[in-house]
mmCIF file of C-alpha atoms in Angstrom:
data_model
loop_
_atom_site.group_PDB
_atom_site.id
_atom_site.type_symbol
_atom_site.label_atom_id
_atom_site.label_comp_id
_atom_site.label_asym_id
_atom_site.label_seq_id
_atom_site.Cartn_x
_atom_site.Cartn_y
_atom_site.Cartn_z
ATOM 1 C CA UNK A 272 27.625 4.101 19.462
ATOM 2 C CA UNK A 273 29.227 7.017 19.949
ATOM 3 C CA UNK A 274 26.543 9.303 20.582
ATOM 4 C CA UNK A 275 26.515 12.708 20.473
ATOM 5 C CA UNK A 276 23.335 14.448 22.446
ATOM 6 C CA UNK A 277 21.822 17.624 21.550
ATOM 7 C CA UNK A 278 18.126 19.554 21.313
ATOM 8 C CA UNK A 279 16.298 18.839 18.333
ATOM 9 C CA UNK A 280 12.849 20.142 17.644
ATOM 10 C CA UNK A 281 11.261 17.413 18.021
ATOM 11 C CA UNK A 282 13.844 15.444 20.052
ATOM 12 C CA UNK A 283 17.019 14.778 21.214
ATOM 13 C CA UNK A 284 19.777 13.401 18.674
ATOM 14 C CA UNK A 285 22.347 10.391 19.018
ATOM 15 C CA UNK A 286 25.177 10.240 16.419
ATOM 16 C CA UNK A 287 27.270 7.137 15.812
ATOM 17 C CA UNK A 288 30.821 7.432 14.787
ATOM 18 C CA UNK A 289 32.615 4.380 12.648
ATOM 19 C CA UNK A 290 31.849 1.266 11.518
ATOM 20 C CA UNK A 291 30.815 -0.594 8.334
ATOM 21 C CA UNK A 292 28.345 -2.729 6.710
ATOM 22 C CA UNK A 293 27.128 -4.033 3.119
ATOM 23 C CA UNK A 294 24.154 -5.302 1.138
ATOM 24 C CA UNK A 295 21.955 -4.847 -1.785
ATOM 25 C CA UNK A 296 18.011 -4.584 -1.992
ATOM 26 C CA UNK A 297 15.979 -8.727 -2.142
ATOM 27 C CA UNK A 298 19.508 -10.069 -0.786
ATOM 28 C CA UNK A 299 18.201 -12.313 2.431
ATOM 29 C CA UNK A 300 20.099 -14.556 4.979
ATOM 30 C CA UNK A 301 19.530 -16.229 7.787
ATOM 31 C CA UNK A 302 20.799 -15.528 11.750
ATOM 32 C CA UNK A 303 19.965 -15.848 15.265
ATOM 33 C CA UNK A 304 19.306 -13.982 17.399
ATOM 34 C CA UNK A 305 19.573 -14.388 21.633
ATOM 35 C CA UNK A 306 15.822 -13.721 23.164
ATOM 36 C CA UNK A 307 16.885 -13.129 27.026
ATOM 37 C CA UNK A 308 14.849 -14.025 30.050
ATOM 38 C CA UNK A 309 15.345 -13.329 33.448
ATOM 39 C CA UNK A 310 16.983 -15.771 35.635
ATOM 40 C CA UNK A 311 14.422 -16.715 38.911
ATOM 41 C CA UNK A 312 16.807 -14.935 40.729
ATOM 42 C CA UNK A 313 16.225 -12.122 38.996
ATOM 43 C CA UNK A 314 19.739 -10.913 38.616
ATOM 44 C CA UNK A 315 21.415 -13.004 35.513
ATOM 45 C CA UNK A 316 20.002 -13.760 32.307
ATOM 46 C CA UNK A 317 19.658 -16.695 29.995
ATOM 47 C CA UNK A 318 19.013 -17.317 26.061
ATOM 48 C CA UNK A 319 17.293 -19.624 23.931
ATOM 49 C CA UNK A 320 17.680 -18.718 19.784
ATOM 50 C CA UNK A 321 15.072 -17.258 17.445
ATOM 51 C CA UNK A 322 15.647 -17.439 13.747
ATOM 52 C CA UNK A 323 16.024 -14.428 12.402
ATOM 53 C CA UNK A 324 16.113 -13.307 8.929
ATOM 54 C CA UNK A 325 17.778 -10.554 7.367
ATOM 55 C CA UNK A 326 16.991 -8.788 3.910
ATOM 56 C CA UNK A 327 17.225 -5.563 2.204
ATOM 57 C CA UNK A 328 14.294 -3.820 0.896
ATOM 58 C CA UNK A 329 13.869 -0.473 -1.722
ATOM 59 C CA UNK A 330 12.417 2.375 -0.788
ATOM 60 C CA UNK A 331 12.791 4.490 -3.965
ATOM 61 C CA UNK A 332 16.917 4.714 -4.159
ATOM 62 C CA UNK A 333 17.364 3.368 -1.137
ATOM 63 C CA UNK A 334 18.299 0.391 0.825
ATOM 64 C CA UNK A 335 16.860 -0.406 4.180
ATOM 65 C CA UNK A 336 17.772 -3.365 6.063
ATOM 66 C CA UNK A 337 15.590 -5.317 7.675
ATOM 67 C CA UNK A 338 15.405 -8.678 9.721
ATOM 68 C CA UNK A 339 12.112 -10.449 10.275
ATOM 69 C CA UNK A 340 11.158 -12.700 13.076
ATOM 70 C CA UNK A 341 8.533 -15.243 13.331
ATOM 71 C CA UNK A 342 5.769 -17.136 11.546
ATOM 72 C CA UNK A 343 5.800 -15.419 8.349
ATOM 73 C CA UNK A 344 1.936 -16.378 7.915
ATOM 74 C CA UNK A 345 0.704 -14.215 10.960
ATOM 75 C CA UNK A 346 0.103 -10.573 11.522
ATOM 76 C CA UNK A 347 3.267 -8.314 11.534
ATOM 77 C CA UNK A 348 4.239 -5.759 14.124
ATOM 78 C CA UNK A 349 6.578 -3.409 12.950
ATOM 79 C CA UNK A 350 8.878 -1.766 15.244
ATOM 80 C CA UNK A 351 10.051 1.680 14.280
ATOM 81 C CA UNK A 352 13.122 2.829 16.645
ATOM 82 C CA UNK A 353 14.298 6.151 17.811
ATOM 83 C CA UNK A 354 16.275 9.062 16.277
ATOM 84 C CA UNK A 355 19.730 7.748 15.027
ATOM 85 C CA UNK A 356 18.793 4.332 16.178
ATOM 86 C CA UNK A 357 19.282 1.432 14.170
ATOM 87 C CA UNK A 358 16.864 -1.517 14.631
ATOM 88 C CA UNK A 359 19.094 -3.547 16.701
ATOM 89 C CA UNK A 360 18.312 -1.201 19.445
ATOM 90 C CA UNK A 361 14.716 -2.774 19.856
ATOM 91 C CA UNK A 362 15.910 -5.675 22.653
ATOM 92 C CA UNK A 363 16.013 -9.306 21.168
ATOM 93 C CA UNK A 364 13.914 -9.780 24.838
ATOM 94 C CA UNK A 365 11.097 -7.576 23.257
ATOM 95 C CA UNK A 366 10.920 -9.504 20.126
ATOM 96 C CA UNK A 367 11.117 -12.599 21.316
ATOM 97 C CA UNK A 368 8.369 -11.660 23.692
ATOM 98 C CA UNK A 369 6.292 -10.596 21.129
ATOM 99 C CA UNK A 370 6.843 -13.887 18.719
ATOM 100 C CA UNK A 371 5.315 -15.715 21.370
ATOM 101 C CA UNK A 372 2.206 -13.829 21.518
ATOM 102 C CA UNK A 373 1.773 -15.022 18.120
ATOM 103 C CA UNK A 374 3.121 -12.073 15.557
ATOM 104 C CA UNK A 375 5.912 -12.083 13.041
ATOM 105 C CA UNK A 376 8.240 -9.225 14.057
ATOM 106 C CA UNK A 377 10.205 -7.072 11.962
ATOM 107 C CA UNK A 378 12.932 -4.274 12.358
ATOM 108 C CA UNK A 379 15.026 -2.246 10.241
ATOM 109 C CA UNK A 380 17.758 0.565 9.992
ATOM 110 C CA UNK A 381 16.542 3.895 9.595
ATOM 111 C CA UNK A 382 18.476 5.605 6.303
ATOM 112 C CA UNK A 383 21.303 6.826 7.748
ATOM 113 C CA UNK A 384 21.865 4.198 10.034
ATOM 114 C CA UNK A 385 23.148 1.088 10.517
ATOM 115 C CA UNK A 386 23.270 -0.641 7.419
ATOM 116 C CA UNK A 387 20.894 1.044 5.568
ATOM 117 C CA UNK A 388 21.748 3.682 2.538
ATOM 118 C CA UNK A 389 23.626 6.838 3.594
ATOM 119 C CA UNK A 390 21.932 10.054 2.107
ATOM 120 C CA UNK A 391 23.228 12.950 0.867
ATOM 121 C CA UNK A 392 21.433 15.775 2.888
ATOM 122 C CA UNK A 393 22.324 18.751 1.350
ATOM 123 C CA UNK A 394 21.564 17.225 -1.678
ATOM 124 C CA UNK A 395 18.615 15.166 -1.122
ATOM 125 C CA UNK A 396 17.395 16.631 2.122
ATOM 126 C CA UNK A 397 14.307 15.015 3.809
ATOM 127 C CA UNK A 398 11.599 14.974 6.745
ATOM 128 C CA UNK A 399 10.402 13.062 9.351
ATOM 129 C CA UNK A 400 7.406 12.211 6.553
ATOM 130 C CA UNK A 401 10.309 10.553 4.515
ATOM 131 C CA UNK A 402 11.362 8.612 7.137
ATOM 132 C CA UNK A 403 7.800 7.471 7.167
ATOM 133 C CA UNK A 404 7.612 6.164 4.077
ATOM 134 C CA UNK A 405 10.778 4.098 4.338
ATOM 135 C CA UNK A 406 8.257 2.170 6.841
ATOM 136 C CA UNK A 407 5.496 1.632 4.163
ATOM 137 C CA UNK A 408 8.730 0.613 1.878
ATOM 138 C CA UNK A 409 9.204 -2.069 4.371
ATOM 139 C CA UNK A 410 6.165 -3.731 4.555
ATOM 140 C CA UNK A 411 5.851 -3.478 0.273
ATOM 141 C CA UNK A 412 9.042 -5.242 0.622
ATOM 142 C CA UNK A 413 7.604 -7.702 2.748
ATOM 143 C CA UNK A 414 4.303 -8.297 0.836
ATOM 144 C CA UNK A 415 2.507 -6.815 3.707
ATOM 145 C CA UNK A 416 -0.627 -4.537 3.371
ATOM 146 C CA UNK A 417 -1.192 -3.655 7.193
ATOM 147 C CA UNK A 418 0.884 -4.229 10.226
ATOM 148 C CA UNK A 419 1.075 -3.580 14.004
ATOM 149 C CA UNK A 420 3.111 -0.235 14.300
ATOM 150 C CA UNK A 421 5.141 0.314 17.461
ATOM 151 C CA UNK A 422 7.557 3.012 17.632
ATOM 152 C CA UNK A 423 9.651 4.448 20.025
ATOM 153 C CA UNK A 424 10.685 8.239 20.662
ATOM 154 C CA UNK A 425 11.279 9.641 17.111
ATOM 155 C CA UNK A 426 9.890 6.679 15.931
ATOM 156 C CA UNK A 427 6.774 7.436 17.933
ATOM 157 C CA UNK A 428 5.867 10.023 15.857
ATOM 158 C CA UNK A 429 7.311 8.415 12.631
ATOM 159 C CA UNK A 430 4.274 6.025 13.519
ATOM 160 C CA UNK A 431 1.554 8.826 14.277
ATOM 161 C CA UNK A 432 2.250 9.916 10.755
ATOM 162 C CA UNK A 433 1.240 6.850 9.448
ATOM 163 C CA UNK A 434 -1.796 6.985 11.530
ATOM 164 C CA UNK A 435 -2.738 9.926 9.921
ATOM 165 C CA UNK A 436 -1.663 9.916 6.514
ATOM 166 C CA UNK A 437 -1.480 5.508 5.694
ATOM 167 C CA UNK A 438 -4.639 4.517 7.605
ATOM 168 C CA UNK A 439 -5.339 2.184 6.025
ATOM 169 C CA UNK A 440 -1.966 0.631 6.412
ATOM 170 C CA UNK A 441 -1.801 0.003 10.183
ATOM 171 C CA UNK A 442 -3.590 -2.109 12.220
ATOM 172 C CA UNK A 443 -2.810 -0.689 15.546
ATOM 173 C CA UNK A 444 -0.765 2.038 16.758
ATOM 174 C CA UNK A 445 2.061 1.605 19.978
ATOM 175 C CA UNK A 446 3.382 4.902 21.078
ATOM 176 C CA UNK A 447 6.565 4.172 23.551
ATOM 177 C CA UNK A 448 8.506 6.957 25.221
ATOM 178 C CA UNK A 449 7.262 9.467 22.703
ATOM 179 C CA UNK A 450 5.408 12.675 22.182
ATOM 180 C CA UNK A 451 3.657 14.697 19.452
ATOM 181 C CA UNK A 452 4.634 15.120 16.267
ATOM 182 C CA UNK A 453 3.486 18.754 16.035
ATOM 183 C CA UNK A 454 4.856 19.434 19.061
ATOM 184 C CA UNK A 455 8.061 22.120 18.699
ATOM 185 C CA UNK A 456 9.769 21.340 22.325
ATOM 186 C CA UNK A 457 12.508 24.068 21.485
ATOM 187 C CA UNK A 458 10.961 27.000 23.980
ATOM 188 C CA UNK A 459 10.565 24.302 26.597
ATOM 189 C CA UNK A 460 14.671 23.021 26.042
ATOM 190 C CA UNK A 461 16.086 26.792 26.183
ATOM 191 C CA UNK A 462 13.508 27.746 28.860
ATOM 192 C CA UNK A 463 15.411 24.291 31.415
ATOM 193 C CA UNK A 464 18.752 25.206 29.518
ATOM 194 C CA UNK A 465 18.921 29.197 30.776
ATOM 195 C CA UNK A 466 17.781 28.163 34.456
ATOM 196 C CA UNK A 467 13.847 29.539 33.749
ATOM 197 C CA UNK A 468 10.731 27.674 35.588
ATOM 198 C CA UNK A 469 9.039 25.735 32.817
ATOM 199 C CA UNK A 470 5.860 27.123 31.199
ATOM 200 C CA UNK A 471 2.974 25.504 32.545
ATOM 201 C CA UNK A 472 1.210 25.693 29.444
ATOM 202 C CA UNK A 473 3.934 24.075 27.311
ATOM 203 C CA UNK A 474 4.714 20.376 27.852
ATOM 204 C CA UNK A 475 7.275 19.720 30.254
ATOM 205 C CA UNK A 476 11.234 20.279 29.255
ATOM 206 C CA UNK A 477 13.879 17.305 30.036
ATOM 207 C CA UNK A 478 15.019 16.273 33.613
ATOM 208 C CA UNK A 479 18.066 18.476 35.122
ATOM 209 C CA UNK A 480 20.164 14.790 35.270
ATOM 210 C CA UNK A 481 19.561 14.358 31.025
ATOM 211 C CA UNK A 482 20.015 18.809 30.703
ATOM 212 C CA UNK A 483 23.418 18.188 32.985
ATOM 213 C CA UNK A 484 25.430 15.234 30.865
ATOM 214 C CA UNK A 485 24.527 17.373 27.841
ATOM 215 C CA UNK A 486 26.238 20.069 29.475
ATOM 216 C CA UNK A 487 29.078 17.951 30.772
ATOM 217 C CA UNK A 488 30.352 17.312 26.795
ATOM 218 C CA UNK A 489 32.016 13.685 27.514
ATOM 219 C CA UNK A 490 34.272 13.019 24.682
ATOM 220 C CA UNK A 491 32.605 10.301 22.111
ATOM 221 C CA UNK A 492 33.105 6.448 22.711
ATOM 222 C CA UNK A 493 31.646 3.800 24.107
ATOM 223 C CA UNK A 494 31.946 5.132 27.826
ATOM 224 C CA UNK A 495 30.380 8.341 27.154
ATOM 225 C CA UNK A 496 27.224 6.391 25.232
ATOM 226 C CA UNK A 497 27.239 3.812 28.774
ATOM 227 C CA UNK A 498 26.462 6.779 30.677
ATOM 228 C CA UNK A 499 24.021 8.607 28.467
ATOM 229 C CA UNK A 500 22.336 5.424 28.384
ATOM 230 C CA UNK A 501 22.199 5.261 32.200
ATOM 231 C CA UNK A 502 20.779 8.566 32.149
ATOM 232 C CA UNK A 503 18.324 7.581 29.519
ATOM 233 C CA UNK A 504 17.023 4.685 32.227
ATOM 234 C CA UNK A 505 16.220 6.845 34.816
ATOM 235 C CA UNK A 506 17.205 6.488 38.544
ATOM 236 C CA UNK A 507 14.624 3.976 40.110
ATOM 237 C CA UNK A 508 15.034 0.716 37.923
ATOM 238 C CA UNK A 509 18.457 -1.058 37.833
ATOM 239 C CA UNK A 510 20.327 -0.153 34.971
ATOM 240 C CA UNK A 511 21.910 -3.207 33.083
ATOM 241 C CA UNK A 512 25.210 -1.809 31.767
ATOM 242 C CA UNK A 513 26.718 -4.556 30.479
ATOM 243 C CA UNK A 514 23.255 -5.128 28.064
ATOM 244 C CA UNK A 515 23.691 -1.610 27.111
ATOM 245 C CA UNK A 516 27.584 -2.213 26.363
ATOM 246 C CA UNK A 517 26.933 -4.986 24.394
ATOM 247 C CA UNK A 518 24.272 -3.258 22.256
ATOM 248 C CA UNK A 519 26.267 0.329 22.152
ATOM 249 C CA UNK A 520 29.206 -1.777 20.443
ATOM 250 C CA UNK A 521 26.823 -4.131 18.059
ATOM 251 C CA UNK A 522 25.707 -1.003 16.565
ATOM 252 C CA UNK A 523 28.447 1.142 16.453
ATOM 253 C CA UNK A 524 30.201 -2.105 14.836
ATOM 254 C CA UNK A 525 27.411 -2.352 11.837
ATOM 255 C CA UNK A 526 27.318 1.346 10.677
ATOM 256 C CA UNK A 527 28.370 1.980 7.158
ATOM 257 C CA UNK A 528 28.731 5.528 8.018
ATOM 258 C CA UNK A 529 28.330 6.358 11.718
ATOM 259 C CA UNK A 530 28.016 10.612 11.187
ATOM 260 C CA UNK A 531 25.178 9.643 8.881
ATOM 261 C CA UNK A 532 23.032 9.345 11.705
ATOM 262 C CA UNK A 533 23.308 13.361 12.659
ATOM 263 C CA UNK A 534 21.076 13.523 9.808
ATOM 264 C CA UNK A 535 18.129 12.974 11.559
ATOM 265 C CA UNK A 536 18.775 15.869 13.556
ATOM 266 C CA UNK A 537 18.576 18.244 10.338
ATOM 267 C CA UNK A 538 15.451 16.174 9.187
ATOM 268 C CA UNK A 539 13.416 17.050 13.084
ATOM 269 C CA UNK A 540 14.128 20.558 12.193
ATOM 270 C CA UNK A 541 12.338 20.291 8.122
ATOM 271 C CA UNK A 542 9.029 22.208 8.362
ATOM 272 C CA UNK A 543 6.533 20.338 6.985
ATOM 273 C CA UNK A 544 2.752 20.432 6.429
ATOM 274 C CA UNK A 545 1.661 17.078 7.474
ATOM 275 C CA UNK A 546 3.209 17.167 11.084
ATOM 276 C CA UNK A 547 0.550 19.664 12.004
ATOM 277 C CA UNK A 548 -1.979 17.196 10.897
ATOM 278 C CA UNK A 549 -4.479 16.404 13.861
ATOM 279 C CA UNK A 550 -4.278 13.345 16.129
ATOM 280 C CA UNK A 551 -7.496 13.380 16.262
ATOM 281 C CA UNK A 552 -7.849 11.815 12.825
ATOM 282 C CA UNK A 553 -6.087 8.546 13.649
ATOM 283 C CA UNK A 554 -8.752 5.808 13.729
ATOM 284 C CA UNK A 555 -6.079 3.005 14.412
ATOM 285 C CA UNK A 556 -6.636 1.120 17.972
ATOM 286 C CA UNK A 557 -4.055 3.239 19.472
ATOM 287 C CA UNK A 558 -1.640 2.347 23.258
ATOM 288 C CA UNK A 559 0.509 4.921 24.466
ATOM 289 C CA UNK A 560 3.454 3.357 26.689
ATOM 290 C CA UNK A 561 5.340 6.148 28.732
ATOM 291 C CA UNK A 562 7.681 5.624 31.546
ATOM 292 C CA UNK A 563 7.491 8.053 34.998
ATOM 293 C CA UNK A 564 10.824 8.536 34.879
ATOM 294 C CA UNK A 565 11.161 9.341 31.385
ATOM 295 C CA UNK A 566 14.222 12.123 31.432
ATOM 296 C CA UNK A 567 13.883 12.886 27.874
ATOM 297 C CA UNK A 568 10.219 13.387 27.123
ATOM 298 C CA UNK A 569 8.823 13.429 30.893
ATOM 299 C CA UNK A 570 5.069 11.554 31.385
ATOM 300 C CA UNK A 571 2.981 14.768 30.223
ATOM 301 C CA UNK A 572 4.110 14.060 26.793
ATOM 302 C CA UNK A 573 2.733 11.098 26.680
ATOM 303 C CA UNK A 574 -0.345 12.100 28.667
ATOM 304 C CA UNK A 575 -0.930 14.628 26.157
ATOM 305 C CA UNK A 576 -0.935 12.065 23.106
ATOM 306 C CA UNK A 577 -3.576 9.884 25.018
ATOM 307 C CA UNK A 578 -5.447 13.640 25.175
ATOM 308 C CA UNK A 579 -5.107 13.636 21.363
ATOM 309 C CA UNK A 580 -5.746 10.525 20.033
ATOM 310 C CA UNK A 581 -9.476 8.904 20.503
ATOM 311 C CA UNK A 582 -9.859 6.035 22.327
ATOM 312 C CA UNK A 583 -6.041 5.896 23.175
ATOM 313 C CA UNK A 584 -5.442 3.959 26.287
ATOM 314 C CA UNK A 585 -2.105 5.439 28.202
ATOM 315 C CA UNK A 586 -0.037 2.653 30.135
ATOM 316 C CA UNK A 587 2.346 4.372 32.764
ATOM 317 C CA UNK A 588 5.612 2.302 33.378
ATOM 318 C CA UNK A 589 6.540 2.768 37.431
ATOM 319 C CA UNK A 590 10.027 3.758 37.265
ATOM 320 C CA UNK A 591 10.951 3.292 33.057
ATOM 321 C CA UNK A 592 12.741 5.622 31.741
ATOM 322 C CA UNK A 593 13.790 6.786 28.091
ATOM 323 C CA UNK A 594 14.554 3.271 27.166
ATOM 324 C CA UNK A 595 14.313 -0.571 27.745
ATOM 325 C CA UNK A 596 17.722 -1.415 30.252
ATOM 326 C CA UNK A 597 16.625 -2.264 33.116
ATOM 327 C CA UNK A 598 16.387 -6.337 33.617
ATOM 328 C CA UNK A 599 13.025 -7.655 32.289
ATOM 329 C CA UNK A 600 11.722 -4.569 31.069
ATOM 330 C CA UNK A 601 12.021 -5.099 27.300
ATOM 331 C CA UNK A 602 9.468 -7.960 28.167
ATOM 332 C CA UNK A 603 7.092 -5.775 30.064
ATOM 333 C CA UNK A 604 6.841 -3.549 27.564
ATOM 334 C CA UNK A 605 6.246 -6.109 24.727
ATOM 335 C CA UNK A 606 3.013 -7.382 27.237
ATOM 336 C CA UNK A 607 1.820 -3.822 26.595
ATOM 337 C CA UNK A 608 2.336 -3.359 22.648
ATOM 338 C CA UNK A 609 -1.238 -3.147 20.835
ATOM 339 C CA UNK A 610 -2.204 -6.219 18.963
#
């Protein structure tokens, strides 16, 4: 897609570059979609179709694109992807995965992504809390009054603010690959970034292999996004490049307005009240999914949201990293997703 990696406080950001898309809130139609299983062998893949279908909803101004899989009569789990990550980043393998565990699964483009409504920041600037209530836009849209919530990185803690402040909206929480919302991992960044031991009362900075290809400044394209996403998967589980070709072009391919997606960055960085809201006050049934080999947000972040959150149980992926490219991994994390 294009991306473009730097700090964040709360994260790390991916910008797109080109691309284009269109529609207009209600509009609906129908596509499929390839839900990919591992071969016995292990090594190639095959598909069987899923329906798909694909409509805009309104979140205030705004249009926010969304495609819905499954049974519309059973429960919904929402999946709510990463910073500058549209929704065709969550692996068909995941959702199709899901579907047959008996949910209706639904995605959708962030604003500023994808094919959702571009946003004038320094006009209409807005916070990770915004964001947030795109999501409740999407199931209002969808005639929904709870769902399943599963996010991912940013979207991790785009879904512990609606554990805190939409209770009564979500019927579970799944925290993948995420950490905090509260959490300001800027001391930790410059601390790994200037050479310094990490603070051992601070959660743990980024690996040295994610800290070096920022520092390596590979021009933008579809190579340089290849090998950020192989850094993303860690070292120990195979990496599936041509998967993560094939998605790095759908996406950058659908983007209205690729350098929309930078946005996100300026939206981590909006002080605002309700991130410092406790975890403790989330009553949803609440998983935390975390890789060991996370480079981005290492396994103490997520060990320190199973700290925060009552009840939460923490599932440690041997060998995941920062995201789902490895073969069969998209469906071993969909075993894990709270339902």
């Amino acid at each position: 897609m294009g991306w473009r990696v730097r700090a964040g406080r709360r994260g790390y950001v991916g910008i797109p570059r080109r691309g284009s898309g269109r529609g207009r809130p209600g509009a609906a139609r129908r596509r499929t979609i390839g839900k990919c299983r591992r071969s016995a062998a292990g090594s190639r893949y095959r598909a069987s179709m899923l329906d798909a279908h694909e409509r805009f909803v309104a979140s205030g101004p705004l249009r926010i694109w969304t495609d819905r899989v499954g049974d519309p009569g059973l429960p919904a789990v929402l999946m709510v992807m990463g910073s500058a990550a549209q929704g065709v980043l969550c692996p068909d393998a995941l959702v199709g995965r899901l579907v047959e565990r008996g949910v209706q699964v639904i995605r959708f483009d962030h604003r500023d992504t994808g094919r959702s409504s571009v946003v004038d920041f320094d006009a209409h600037p807005y916070t990770i809390g915004d964001m947030a209530r795109d999501c409740l836009a999407v199931l209002d849209g969808y005639g929904l009054g709870s769902a399943h919530v599963a996010g991912t990185s940013l979207g991790g803690m785009i879904a512990q603010w609606l554990g805190v402040h939409a209770p009564d909206r979500v019927r579970s929480l799944t925290l993948m690959s995420s950490s905090p919302m509260g959490h300001d991992p800027s001391p930790a960044w410059a601390r790994a970034q200037a050479g310094e031991p990490a603070d051992p009362d601070d959660l743990p900075p980024p690996s040295p292999a994610f800290l070096a290809h920022l520092a390596a400044g590979l021009p933008p394209g579809v190579e340089s996004d290849v090998a950020l996403f192989r850094v993303f998967n860690g070292p120990v589980r195979p990496f599936d490049e041509q998967a993560a070709r094939s998605m790095l072009e759908l996406a950058l391919s659908r983007a209205t307005d690729p350098a929309a997606a930078a946005n996100h960055g300026r939206a981590v960085w909006m002080d605002a009240p309700d991130l410092l809201a406790p975890l403790s006050s989330i009553t949803a049934p609440t998983s935390i999914v975390h890789g060991d080999q996370d480079p981005v947000y290492p396994l103490g972040h997520g060990e320190a949201l199973a700290a925060a959150i009552p009840g939460a149980v923490l599932h440690v992926v041997p060998g995941m990293g920062h995201v789902m490219t490895s073969p069969g991994l998209p469906e071993e994390v969909a075993d894990l997703i709270r339902l």
